[in-house]
PDB file of C-alpha atoms in Angstrom:
ATOM      1  CA  MET A 533      37.538  84.742 170.394  1.00 42.00           C
ATOM      2  CA  HIS A 534      37.201  88.174 168.565  1.00 44.00           C
ATOM      3  CA  LYS A 535      38.838  87.916 165.035  1.00 46.00           C
ATOM      4  CA  PRO A 536      39.283  91.564 163.005  1.00 48.00           C
ATOM      5  CA  ALA A 537      37.187  91.587 159.423  1.00 46.00           C
ATOM      6  CA  SER A 538      40.604  91.085 157.759  1.00 47.00           C
ATOM      7  CA  ASP A 539      40.402  87.451 159.443  1.00 68.00           C
ATOM      8  CA  ASN A 540      36.878  87.070 158.580  1.00 73.00           C
ATOM      9  CA  ALA A 541      37.078  87.703 155.264  1.00 80.00           C
ATOM     10  CA  GLN A 542      40.103  85.034 155.099  1.00 82.00           C
ATOM     11  CA  ASP A 543      37.861  82.583 156.496  1.00 82.00           C
ATOM     12  CA  ILE A 544      35.043  83.206 154.142  1.00 88.00           C
ATOM     13  CA  HIS A 545      37.596  83.350 151.322  1.00 82.00           C
ATOM     14  CA  SER A 546      39.590  80.296 152.078  1.00 85.00           C
ATOM     15  CA  SER A 547      35.997  78.474 152.091  1.00 85.00           C
ATOM     16  CA  GLY A 548      35.396  79.041 148.569  1.00 87.00           C
ATOM     17  CA  LEU A 549      33.085  82.189 149.096  1.00 88.00           C
ATOM     18  CA  LYS A 550      33.392  85.906 148.051  1.00 92.00           C
ATOM     19  CA  ALA A 551      34.055  88.088 151.347  1.00 89.00           C
ATOM     20  CA  THR A 552      30.893  90.066 150.807  1.00 92.00           C
ATOM     21  CA  TRP A 553      30.339  92.662 153.622  1.00 93.00           C
ATOM     22  CA  PRO A 554      26.945  90.837 154.660  1.00 94.00           C
ATOM     23  CA  ARG A 555      28.849  87.796 154.596  1.00 94.00           C
ATOM     24  CA  ILE A 556      31.677  88.925 157.185  1.00 94.00           C
ATOM     25  CA  ARG A 557      28.876  90.628 159.004  1.00 95.00           C
ATOM     26  CA  ILE A 558      27.542  87.676 159.570  1.00 96.00           C
ATOM     27  CA  LEU A 559      30.170  85.415 160.397  1.00 94.00           C
ATOM     28  CA  ARG A 560      31.766  88.184 162.993  1.00 94.00           C
ATOM     29  CA  LEU A 561      28.399  88.063 164.553  1.00 95.00           C
ATOM     30  CA  PHE A 562      28.920  84.496 165.245  1.00 94.00           C
ATOM     31  CA  GLN A 563      32.219  84.804 166.260  1.00 93.00           C
ATOM     32  CA  GLN A 564      31.313  87.776 168.627  1.00 92.00           C
ATOM     33  CA  THR A 565      28.092  86.726 170.331  1.00 89.00           C
ATOM     34  CA  THR A 566      28.083  85.245 173.582  1.00 87.00           C
ATOM     35  CA  GLN A 567      24.719  83.067 172.361  1.00 86.00           C
ATOM     36  CA  ARG A 568      25.879  80.113 170.821  1.00 87.00           C
ATOM     37  CA  HIS A 569      23.139  78.735 168.312  1.00 91.00           C
ATOM     38  CA  LEU A 570      21.845  81.747 166.067  1.00 93.00           C
ATOM     39  CA  SER A 571      18.430  81.580 164.190  1.00 92.00           C
ATOM     40  CA  ALA A 572      18.284  83.528 160.940  1.00 95.00           C
ATOM     41  CA  GLU A 573      15.739  86.094 163.484  1.00 94.00           C
ATOM     42  CA  ASP A 574      18.219  86.059 165.777  1.00 94.00           C
ATOM     43  CA  VAL A 575      20.939  86.774 163.031  1.00 96.00           C
ATOM     44  CA  TYR A 576      18.389  89.635 161.867  1.00 97.00           C
ATOM     45  CA  ARG A 577      17.517  91.249 164.911  1.00 96.00           C
ATOM     46  CA  SER A 578      21.078  91.462 166.470  1.00 95.00           C
ATOM     47  CA  LEU A 579      22.436  93.174 163.164  1.00 96.00           C
ATOM     48  CA  LEU A 580      19.345  95.466 162.914  1.00 95.00           C
ATOM     49  CA  ALA A 581      20.140  96.431 166.843  1.00 95.00           C
ATOM     50  CA  ASP A 582      23.863  97.386 165.781  1.00 93.00           C
ATOM     51  CA  GLY A 583      22.545  99.716 162.875  1.00 94.00           C
ATOM     52  CA  GLU A 584      22.887  96.639 160.145  1.00 91.00           C
ATOM     53  CA  GLU A 585      20.477  96.603 157.405  1.00 91.00           C
ATOM     54  CA  ILE A 586      20.713  93.091 155.663  1.00 95.00           C
ATOM     55  CA  GLY A 587      17.538  91.831 154.562  1.00 95.00           C
ATOM     56  CA  LEU A 588      16.193  88.294 155.855  1.00 96.00           C
ATOM     57  CA  ALA A 589      16.281  86.617 152.540  1.00 96.00           C
ATOM     58  CA  THR A 590      19.959  87.488 152.270  1.00 97.00           C
ATOM     59  CA  ILE A 591      21.056  86.166 155.904  1.00 97.00           C
ATOM     60  CA  TYR A 592      19.086  82.843 154.918  1.00 96.00           C
ATOM     61  CA  ARG A 593      21.351  82.745 151.513  1.00 97.00           C
ATOM     62  CA  VAL A 594      24.365  82.942 153.754  1.00 96.00           C
ATOM     63  CA  LEU A 595      23.898  81.144 156.632  1.00 97.00           C
ATOM     64  CA  THR A 596      22.920  78.141 153.574  1.00 96.00           C
ATOM     65  CA  GLN A 597      25.988  78.936 151.767  1.00 96.00           C
ATOM     66  CA  PHE A 598      27.972  78.873 155.368  1.00 95.00           C
ATOM     67  CA  GLU A 599      26.748  75.589 156.053  1.00 94.00           C
ATOM     68  CA  GLN A 600      27.952  74.080 152.584  1.00 93.00           C
ATOM     69  CA  ALA A 601      31.196  75.801 153.536  1.00 93.00           C
ATOM     70  CA  ARG A 602      31.297  74.051 156.766  1.00 90.00           C
ATOM     71  CA  LEU A 603      31.636  77.233 159.068  1.00 93.00           C
ATOM     72  CA  LEU A 604      28.406  76.862 160.703  1.00 94.00           C
ATOM     73  CA  THR A 605      26.378  73.850 161.455  1.00 92.00           C
ATOM     74  CA  ARG A 606      22.863  73.722 161.327  1.00 92.00           C
ATOM     75  CA  HIS A 607      20.724  72.046 164.316  1.00 89.00           C
ATOM     76  CA  TYR A 608      16.846  71.235 164.286  1.00 86.00           C
ATOM     77  CA  PHE A 609      16.144  71.436 168.231  1.00 80.00           C
ATOM     78  CA  GLU A 610      12.893  70.694 169.639  1.00 67.00           C
ATOM     79  CA  SER A 611      11.218  73.695 168.245  1.00 66.00           C
ATOM     80  CA  GLY A 612      11.867  72.495 164.614  1.00 72.00           C
ATOM     81  CA  LYS A 613      13.405  75.943 163.698  1.00 81.00           C
ATOM     82  CA  ALA A 614      17.085  75.871 162.311  1.00 89.00           C
ATOM     83  CA  VAL A 615      19.460  77.344 164.698  1.00 91.00           C
ATOM     84  CA  TYR A 616      23.067  77.916 163.890  1.00 94.00           C
ATOM     85  CA  GLU A 617      26.289  77.694 165.580  1.00 92.00           C
ATOM     86  CA  LEU A 618      29.884  77.848 164.560  1.00 92.00           C
ATOM     87  CA  ASN A 619      31.459  74.718 163.612  1.00 89.00           C
ATOM     88  CA  GLU A 620      34.558  74.701 165.393  1.00 84.00           C
ATOM     89  CA  GLY A 621      35.729  71.198 164.693  1.00 80.00           C
ATOM     90  CA  GLN A 622      35.185  69.948 168.108  1.00 83.00           C
ATOM     91  CA  HIS A 623      32.487  67.749 168.547  1.00 86.00           C
ATOM     92  CA  HIS A 624      29.706  68.298 171.025  1.00 89.00           C
ATOM     93  CA  ASP A 625      26.456  66.983 172.413  1.00 90.00           C
ATOM     94  CA  HIS A 626      23.646  69.378 173.010  1.00 90.00           C
ATOM     95  CA  LEU A 627      20.686  69.384 176.301  1.00 91.00           C
ATOM     96  CA  VAL A 628      17.839  71.242 175.477  1.00 88.00           C
ATOM     97  CA  CYS A 629      14.896  72.780 177.866  1.00 90.00           C
ATOM     98  CA  MET A 630      11.814  72.193 176.571  1.00 88.00           C
ATOM     99  CA  MET A 631      10.019  74.672 178.549  1.00 90.00           C
ATOM    100  CA  CYS A 632      12.411  78.193 177.646  1.00 87.00           C
ATOM    101  CA  GLY A 633      14.874  76.548 174.907  1.00 83.00           C
ATOM    102  CA  ARG A 634      17.834  77.054 176.468  1.00 85.00           C
ATOM    103  CA  VAL A 635      20.694  74.893 175.119  1.00 86.00           C
ATOM    104  CA  GLU A 636      23.869  73.568 176.622  1.00 88.00           C
ATOM    105  CA  GLU A 637      26.563  71.731 175.130  1.00 87.00           C
ATOM    106  CA  PHE A 638      28.231  68.915 176.817  1.00 91.00           C
ATOM    107  CA  CYS A 639      30.956  66.352 175.767  1.00 91.00           C
ATOM    108  CA  ASP A 640      31.122  63.319 177.634  1.00 93.00           C
ATOM    109  CA  PRO A 641      33.605  60.647 177.147  1.00 93.00           C
ATOM    110  CA  GLU A 642      31.921  57.755 178.474  1.00 95.00           C
ATOM    111  CA  ILE A 643      28.547  58.452 176.290  1.00 93.00           C
ATOM    112  CA  GLU A 644      31.282  58.687 173.142  1.00 93.00           C
ATOM    113  CA  ARG A 645      32.775  55.727 173.685  1.00 94.00           C
ATOM    114  CA  LEU A 646      29.248  53.762 174.611  1.00 94.00           C
ATOM    115  CA  GLN A 647      28.439  55.141 170.854  1.00 94.00           C
ATOM    116  CA  GLN A 648      30.956  53.601 169.210  1.00 94.00           C
ATOM    117  CA  GLN A 649      30.565  50.354 170.618  1.00 95.00           C
ATOM    118  CA  ILE A 650      27.048  50.544 170.085  1.00 96.00           C
ATOM    119  CA  ALA A 651      27.866  51.090 166.334  1.00 96.00           C
ATOM    120  CA  GLU A 652      30.061  48.534 166.084  1.00 96.00           C
ATOM    121  CA  ARG A 653      28.132  45.797 167.628  1.00 96.00           C
ATOM    122  CA  ARG A 654      25.801  46.851 164.951  1.00 96.00           C
ATOM    123  CA  GLY A 655      28.074  46.683 161.813  1.00 97.00           C
ATOM    124  CA  PHE A 656      28.362  50.358 161.727  1.00 96.00           C
ATOM    125  CA  GLU A 657      31.589  52.109 161.094  1.00 94.00           C
ATOM    126  CA  LEU A 658      30.888  55.952 162.787  1.00 89.00           C
ATOM    127  CA  ARG A 659      31.466  59.222 160.230  1.00 88.00           C
ATOM    128  CA  GLU A 660      29.898  61.428 162.408  1.00 84.00           C
ATOM    129  CA  HIS A 661      26.727  61.311 164.904  1.00 86.00           C
ATOM    130  CA  ALA A 662      24.845  63.934 166.729  1.00 84.00           C
ATOM    131  CA  LEU A 663      22.921  63.814 170.584  1.00 89.00           C
ATOM    132  CA  SER A 664      20.388  66.019 171.705  1.00 87.00           C
ATOM    133  CA  LEU A 665      18.852  65.584 175.295  1.00 90.00           C
ATOM    134  CA  TYR A 666      15.300  67.005 175.933  1.00 89.00           C
ATOM    135  CA  GLY A 667      14.366  68.032 179.409  1.00 92.00           C
ATOM    136  CA  VAL A 668      13.797  71.195 181.657  1.00 94.00           C
ATOM    137  CA  CYS A 669      16.351  73.109 182.779  1.00 94.00           C
ATOM    138  CA  SER A 670      16.861  73.958 186.605  1.00 95.00           C
ATOM    139  CA  ASN A 671      15.045  77.472 186.045  1.00 94.00           C
ATOM    140  CA  PRO A 672      12.433  77.678 188.585  1.00 95.00           C
ATOM    141  CA  ALA A 673      10.011  79.304 186.078  1.00 95.00           C
ATOM    142  CA  CYS A 674      10.495  76.068 183.821  1.00 95.00           C
ATOM    143  CA  GLN A 675      10.141  73.822 186.480  1.00 94.00           C
ATOM    144  CA  ALA A 676       6.531  75.933 187.477  1.00 94.00           C
ATOM    145  CA  LYS A 677       5.647  75.433 183.724  1.00 92.00           C
ATOM    146  CA  ALA A 678       6.555  71.877 183.733  1.00 93.00           C
ATOM    147  CA  ARG A 679       4.723  71.090 187.009  1.00 92.00           C
ATOM    148  CA  ALA A 680       1.545  72.748 185.309  1.00 92.00           C
ATOM    149  CA  GLU A 681       1.828  70.958 182.057  1.00 90.00           C
ATOM    150  CA  SER A 682       1.793  67.231 183.915  1.00 88.00           C
ATOM    151  CA  ARG A 683      -1.185  68.234 186.265  1.00 86.00           C
ATOM    152  CA  GLY A 684      -2.753  69.917 182.792  1.00 71.00           C
TER     153      GLY A 684
END
């Protein structure tokens, strides 16, 4: 879903931030990229490839501001490196390949139901939750690397 810059400016303004060019450009990148989870370095490289010279410090600052404004959601997958995705208001969980870092999003009603039951049995009222499952994807290179590591 591509949005014109004016809509991006409105989204930014609605979140309580001033619609500066770096903010508009970074939000547009998240809205237009096919890669759903981006690190600050990914954003920097992508903008540089598009001829945009926005400094890494500015990118970090904008990502933090967008997270605080709930435009983006931050995750720490197995690498320990922060990655961000658009906060589209729909809950989902993640499968993460421990070999290549590929992230697959999913939502399973049975898992959601079980998490709710577990919380209730333990006297909790769920407000939010995140589930990340780590494994090895079906990519032959990842499979071979995992086999080599298990022998190693």
